[in-house]
Short mmCIF file of N, CA, C and O in Angstrom, two decimals:
data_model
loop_
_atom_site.label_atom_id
_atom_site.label_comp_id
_atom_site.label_asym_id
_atom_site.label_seq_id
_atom_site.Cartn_x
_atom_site.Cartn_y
_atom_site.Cartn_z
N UNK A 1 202.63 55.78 78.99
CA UNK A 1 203.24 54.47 78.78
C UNK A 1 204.38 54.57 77.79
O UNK A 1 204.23 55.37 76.87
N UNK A 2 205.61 53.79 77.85
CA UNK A 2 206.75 53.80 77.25
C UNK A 2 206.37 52.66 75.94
O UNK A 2 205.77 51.60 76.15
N UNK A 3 206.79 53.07 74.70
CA UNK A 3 207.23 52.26 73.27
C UNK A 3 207.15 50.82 73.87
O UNK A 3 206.53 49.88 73.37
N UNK A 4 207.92 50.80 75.11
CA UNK A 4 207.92 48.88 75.58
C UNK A 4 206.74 48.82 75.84
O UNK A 4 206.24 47.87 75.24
N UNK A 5 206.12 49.28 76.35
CA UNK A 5 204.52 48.67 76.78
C UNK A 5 204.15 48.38 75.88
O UNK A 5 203.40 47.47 76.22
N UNK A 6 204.07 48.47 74.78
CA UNK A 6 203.11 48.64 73.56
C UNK A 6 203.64 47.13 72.82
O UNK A 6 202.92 46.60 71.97
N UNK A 7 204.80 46.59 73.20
CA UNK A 7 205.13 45.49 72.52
C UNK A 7 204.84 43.87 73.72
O UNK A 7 205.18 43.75 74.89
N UNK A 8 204.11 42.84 72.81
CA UNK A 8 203.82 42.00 73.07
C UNK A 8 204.70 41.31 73.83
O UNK A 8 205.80 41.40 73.29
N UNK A 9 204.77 40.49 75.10
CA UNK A 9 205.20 40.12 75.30
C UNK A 9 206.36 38.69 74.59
O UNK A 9 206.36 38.58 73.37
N UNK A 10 207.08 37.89 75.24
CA UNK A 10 207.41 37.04 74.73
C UNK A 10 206.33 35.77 74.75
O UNK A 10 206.34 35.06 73.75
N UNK A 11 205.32 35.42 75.90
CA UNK A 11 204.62 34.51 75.39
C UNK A 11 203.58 34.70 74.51
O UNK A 11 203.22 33.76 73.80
N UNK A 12 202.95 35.94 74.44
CA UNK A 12 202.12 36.44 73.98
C UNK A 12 202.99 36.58 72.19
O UNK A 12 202.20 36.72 71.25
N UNK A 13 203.65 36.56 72.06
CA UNK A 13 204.91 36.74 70.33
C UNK A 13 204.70 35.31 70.39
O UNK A 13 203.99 34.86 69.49
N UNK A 14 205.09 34.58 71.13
CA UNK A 14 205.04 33.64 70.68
C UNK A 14 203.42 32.45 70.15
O UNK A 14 203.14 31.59 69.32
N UNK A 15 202.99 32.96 70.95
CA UNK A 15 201.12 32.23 70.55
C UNK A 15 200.64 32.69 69.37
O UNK A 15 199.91 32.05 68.61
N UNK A 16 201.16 34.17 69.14
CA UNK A 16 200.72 34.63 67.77
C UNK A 16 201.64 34.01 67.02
O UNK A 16 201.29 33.73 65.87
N UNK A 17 202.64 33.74 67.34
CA UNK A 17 203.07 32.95 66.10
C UNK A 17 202.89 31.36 65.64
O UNK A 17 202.95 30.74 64.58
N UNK A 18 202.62 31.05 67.15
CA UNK A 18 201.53 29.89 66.62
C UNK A 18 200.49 29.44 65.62
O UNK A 18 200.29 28.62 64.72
N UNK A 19 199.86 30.62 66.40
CA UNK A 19 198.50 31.08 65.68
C UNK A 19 198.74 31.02 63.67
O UNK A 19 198.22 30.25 62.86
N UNK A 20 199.51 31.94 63.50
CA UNK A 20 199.91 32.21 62.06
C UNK A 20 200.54 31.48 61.66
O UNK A 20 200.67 31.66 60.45
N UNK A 21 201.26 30.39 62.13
CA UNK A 21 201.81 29.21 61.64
C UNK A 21 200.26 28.49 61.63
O UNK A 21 200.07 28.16 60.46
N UNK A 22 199.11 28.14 62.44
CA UNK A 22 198.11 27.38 62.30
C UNK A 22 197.46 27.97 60.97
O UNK A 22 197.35 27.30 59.95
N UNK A 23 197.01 29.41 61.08
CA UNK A 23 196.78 29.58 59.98
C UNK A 23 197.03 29.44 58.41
O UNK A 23 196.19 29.46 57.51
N UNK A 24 198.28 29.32 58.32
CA UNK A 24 199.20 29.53 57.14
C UNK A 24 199.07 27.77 56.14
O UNK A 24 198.87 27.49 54.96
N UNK A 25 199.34 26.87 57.51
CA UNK A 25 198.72 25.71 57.18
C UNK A 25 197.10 25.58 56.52
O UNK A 25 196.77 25.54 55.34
N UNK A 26 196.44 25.55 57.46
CA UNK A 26 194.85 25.95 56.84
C UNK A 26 194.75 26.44 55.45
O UNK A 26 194.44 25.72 54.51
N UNK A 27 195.12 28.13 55.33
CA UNK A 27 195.30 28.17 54.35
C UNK A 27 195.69 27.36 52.69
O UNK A 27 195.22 27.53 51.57
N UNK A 28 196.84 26.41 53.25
CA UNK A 28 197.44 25.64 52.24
C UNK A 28 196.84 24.50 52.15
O UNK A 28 197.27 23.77 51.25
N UNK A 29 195.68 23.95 53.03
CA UNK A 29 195.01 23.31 53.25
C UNK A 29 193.89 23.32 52.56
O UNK A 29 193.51 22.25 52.09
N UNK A 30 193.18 24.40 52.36
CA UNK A 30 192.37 24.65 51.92
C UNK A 30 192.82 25.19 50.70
O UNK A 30 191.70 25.11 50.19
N UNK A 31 193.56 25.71 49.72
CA UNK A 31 194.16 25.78 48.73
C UNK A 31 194.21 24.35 47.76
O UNK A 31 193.84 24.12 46.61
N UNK A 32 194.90 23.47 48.91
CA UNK A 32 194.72 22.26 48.44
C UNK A 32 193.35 20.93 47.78
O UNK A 32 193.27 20.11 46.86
N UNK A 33 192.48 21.41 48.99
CA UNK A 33 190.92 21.14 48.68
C UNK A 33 190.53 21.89 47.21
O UNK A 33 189.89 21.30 46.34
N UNK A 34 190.93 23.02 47.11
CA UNK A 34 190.04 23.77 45.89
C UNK A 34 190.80 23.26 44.94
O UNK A 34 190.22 22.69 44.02
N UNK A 35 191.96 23.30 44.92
CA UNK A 35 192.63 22.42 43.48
C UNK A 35 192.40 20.92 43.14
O UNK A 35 192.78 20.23 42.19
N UNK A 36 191.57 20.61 44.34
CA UNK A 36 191.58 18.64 44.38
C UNK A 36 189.57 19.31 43.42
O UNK A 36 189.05 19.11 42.32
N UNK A 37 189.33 19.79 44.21
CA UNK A 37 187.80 20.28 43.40
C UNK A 37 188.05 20.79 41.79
O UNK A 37 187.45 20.25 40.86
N UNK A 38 188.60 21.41 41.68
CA UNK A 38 188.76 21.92 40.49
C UNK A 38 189.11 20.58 39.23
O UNK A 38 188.74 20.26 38.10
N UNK A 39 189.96 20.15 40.22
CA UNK A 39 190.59 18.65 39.14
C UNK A 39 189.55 18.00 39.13
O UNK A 39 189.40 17.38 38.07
N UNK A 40 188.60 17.85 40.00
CA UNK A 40 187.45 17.19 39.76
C UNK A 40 186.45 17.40 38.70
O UNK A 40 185.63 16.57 38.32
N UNK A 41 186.63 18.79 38.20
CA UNK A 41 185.53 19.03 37.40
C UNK A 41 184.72 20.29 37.55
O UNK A 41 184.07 20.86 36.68
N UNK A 42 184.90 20.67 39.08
CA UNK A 42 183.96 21.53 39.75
C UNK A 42 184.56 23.39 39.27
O UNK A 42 185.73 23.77 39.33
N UNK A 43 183.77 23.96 38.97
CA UNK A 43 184.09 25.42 38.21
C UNK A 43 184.31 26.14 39.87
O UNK A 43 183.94 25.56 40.89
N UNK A 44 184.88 27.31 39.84
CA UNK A 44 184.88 27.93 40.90
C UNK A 44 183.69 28.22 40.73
O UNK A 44 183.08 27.34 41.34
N UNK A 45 182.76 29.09 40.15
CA UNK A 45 181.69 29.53 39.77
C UNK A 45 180.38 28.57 41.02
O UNK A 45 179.64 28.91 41.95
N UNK A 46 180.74 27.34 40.32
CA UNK A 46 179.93 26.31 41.28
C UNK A 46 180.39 26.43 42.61
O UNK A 46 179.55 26.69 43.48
N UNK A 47 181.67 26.29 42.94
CA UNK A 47 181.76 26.56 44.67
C UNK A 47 181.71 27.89 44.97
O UNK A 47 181.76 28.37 46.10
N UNK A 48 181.64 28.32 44.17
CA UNK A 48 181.19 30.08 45.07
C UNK A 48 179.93 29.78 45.27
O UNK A 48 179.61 29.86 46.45
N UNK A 49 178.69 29.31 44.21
CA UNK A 49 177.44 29.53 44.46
C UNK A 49 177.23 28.60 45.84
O UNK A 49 176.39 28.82 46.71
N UNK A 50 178.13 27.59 45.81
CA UNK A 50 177.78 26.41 47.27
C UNK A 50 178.13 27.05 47.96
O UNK A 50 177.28 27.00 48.85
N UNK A 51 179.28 28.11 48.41
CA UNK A 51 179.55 28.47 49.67
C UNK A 51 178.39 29.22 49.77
O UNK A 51 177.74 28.98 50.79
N UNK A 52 177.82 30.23 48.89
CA UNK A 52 176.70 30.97 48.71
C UNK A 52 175.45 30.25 49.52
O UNK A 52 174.86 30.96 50.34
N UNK A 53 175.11 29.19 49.38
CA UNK A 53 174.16 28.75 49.85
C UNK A 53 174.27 28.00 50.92
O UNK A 53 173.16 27.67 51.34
N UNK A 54 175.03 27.65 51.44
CA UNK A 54 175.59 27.18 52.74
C UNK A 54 175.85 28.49 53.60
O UNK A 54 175.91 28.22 54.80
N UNK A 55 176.02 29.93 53.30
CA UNK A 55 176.31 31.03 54.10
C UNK A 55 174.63 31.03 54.59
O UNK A 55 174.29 30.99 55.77
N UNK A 56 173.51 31.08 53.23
CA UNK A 56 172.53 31.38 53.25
C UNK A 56 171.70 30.49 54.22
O UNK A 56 171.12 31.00 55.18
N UNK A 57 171.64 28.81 53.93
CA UNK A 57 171.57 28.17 55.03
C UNK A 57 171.70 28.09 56.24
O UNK A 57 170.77 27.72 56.96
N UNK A 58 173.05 28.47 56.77
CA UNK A 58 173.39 28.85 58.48
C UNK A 58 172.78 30.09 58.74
O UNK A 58 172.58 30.08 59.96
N UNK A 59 172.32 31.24 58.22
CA UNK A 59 171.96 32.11 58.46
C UNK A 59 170.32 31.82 58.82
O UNK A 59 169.74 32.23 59.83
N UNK A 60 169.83 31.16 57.93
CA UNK A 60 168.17 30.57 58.06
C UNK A 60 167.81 29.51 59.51
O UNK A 60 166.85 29.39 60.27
N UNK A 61 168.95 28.96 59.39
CA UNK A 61 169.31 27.78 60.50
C UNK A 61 169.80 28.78 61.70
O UNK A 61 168.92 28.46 62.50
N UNK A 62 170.52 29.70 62.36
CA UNK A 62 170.60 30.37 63.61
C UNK A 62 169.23 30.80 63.50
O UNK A 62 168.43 30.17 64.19
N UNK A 63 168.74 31.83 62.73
CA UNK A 63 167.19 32.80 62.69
C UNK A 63 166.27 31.00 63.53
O UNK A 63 165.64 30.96 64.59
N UNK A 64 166.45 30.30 62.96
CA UNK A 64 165.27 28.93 63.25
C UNK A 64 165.96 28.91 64.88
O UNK A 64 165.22 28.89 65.86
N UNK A 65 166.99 28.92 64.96
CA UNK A 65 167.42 28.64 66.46
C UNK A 65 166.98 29.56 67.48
O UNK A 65 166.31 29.21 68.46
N UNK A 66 167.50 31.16 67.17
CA UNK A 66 167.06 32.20 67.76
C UNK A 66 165.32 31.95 68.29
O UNK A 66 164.88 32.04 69.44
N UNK A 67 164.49 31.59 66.86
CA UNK A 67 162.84 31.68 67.73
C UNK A 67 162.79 30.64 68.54
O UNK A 67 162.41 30.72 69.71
N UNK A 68 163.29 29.29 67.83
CA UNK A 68 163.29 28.19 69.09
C UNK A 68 163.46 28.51 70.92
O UNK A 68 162.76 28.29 71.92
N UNK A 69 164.43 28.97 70.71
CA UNK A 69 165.11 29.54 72.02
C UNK A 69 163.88 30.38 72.68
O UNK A 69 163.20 30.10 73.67
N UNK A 70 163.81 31.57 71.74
CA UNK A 70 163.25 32.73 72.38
C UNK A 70 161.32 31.47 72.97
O UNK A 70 161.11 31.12 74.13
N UNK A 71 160.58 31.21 72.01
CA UNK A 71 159.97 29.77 72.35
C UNK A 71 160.04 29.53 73.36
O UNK A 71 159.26 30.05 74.15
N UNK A 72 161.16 28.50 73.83
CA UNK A 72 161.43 27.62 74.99
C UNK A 72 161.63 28.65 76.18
O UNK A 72 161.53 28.18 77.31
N UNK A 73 161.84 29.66 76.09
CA UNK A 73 161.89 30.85 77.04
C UNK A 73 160.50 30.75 77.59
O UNK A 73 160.25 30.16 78.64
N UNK A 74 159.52 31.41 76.77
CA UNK A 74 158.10 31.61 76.66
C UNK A 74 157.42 30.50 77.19
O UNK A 74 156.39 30.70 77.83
N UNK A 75 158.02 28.94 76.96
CA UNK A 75 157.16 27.72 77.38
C UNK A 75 157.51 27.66 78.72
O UNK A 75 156.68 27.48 79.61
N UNK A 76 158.96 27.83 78.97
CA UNK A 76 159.73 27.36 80.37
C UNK A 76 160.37 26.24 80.40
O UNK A 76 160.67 25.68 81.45
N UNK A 77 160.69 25.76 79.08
CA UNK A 77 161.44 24.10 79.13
C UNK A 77 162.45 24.49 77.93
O UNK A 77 161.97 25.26 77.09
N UNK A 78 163.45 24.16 77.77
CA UNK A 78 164.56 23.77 77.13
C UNK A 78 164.53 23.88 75.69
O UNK A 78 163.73 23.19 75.06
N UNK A 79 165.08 24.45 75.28
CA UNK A 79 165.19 23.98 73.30
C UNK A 79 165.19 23.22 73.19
O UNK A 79 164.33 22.88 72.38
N UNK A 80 166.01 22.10 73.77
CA UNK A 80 166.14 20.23 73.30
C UNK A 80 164.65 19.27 73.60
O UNK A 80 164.40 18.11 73.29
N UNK A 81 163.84 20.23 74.28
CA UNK A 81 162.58 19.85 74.77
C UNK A 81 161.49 19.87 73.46
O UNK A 81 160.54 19.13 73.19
N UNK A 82 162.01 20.94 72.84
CA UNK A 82 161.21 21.56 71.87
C UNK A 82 161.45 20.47 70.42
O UNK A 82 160.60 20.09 69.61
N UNK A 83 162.65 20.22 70.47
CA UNK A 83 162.69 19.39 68.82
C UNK A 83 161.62 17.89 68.78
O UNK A 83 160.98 17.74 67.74
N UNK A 84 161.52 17.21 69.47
CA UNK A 84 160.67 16.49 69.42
C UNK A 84 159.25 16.78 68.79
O UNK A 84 158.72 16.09 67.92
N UNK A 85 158.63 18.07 69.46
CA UNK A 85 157.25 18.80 68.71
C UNK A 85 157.27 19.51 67.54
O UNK A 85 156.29 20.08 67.05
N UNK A 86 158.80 19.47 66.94
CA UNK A 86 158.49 20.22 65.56
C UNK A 86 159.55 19.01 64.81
O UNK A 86 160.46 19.50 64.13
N UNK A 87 159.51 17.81 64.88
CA UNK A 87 160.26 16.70 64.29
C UNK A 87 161.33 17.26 63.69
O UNK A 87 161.55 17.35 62.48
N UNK A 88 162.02 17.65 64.65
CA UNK A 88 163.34 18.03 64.47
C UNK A 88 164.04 16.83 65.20
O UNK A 88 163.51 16.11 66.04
N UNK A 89 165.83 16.71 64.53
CA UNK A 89 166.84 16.00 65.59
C UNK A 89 167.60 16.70 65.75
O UNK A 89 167.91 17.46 64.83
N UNK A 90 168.31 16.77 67.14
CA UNK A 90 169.50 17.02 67.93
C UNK A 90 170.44 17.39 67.18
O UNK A 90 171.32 18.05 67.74
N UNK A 91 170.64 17.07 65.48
CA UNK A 91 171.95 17.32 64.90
C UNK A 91 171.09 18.41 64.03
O UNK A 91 171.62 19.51 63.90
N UNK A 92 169.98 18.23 63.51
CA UNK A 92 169.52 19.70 63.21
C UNK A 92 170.03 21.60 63.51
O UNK A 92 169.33 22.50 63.07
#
């Protein structure tokens, strides 16, 4: 293959640059959130430990999904079948 193959096309240059324009925003976006937190009062210290426990949370929360699933496999009816018997809701 020739040096040209290897380069992205023009729509394909161009979506990535979408892309990194979406990102770049976000970024400044979220830059913006942590300085509106900070003015609030909030230590980084404290939002590290929250992201900390919100990583830790979703991680506990898929593992709870994963047996559900694997479960509803085993019963023959649906995960959404299943929250009712362990008083769970839908946004759970």
């Amino acid at each position: 293959p020739s040096p040209s193959s290897f380069q992205p096309s023009g729509s394909n240059e161009e979506a990535l640059q979408r892309e990194i324009k979406e990102l770049k925003q976000k970024d400044l976006l979220l830059d913006q959130e942590i300085a509106q937190l900070l003015s609030e009062g909030y230590s980084l210290e404290e939002l590290e430990k929250h992201i900390s426990l919100l990583h830790e949370y979703n991680e506990i929360k898929d593992a709870g999904q994963m047996l559900l699933g694997k479960l509803a496999v085993i019963r023959g009816v649906t995960t959404k079948q299943l929250y009712p018997e362990y008083d769970l809701e839908l946004s759970d």
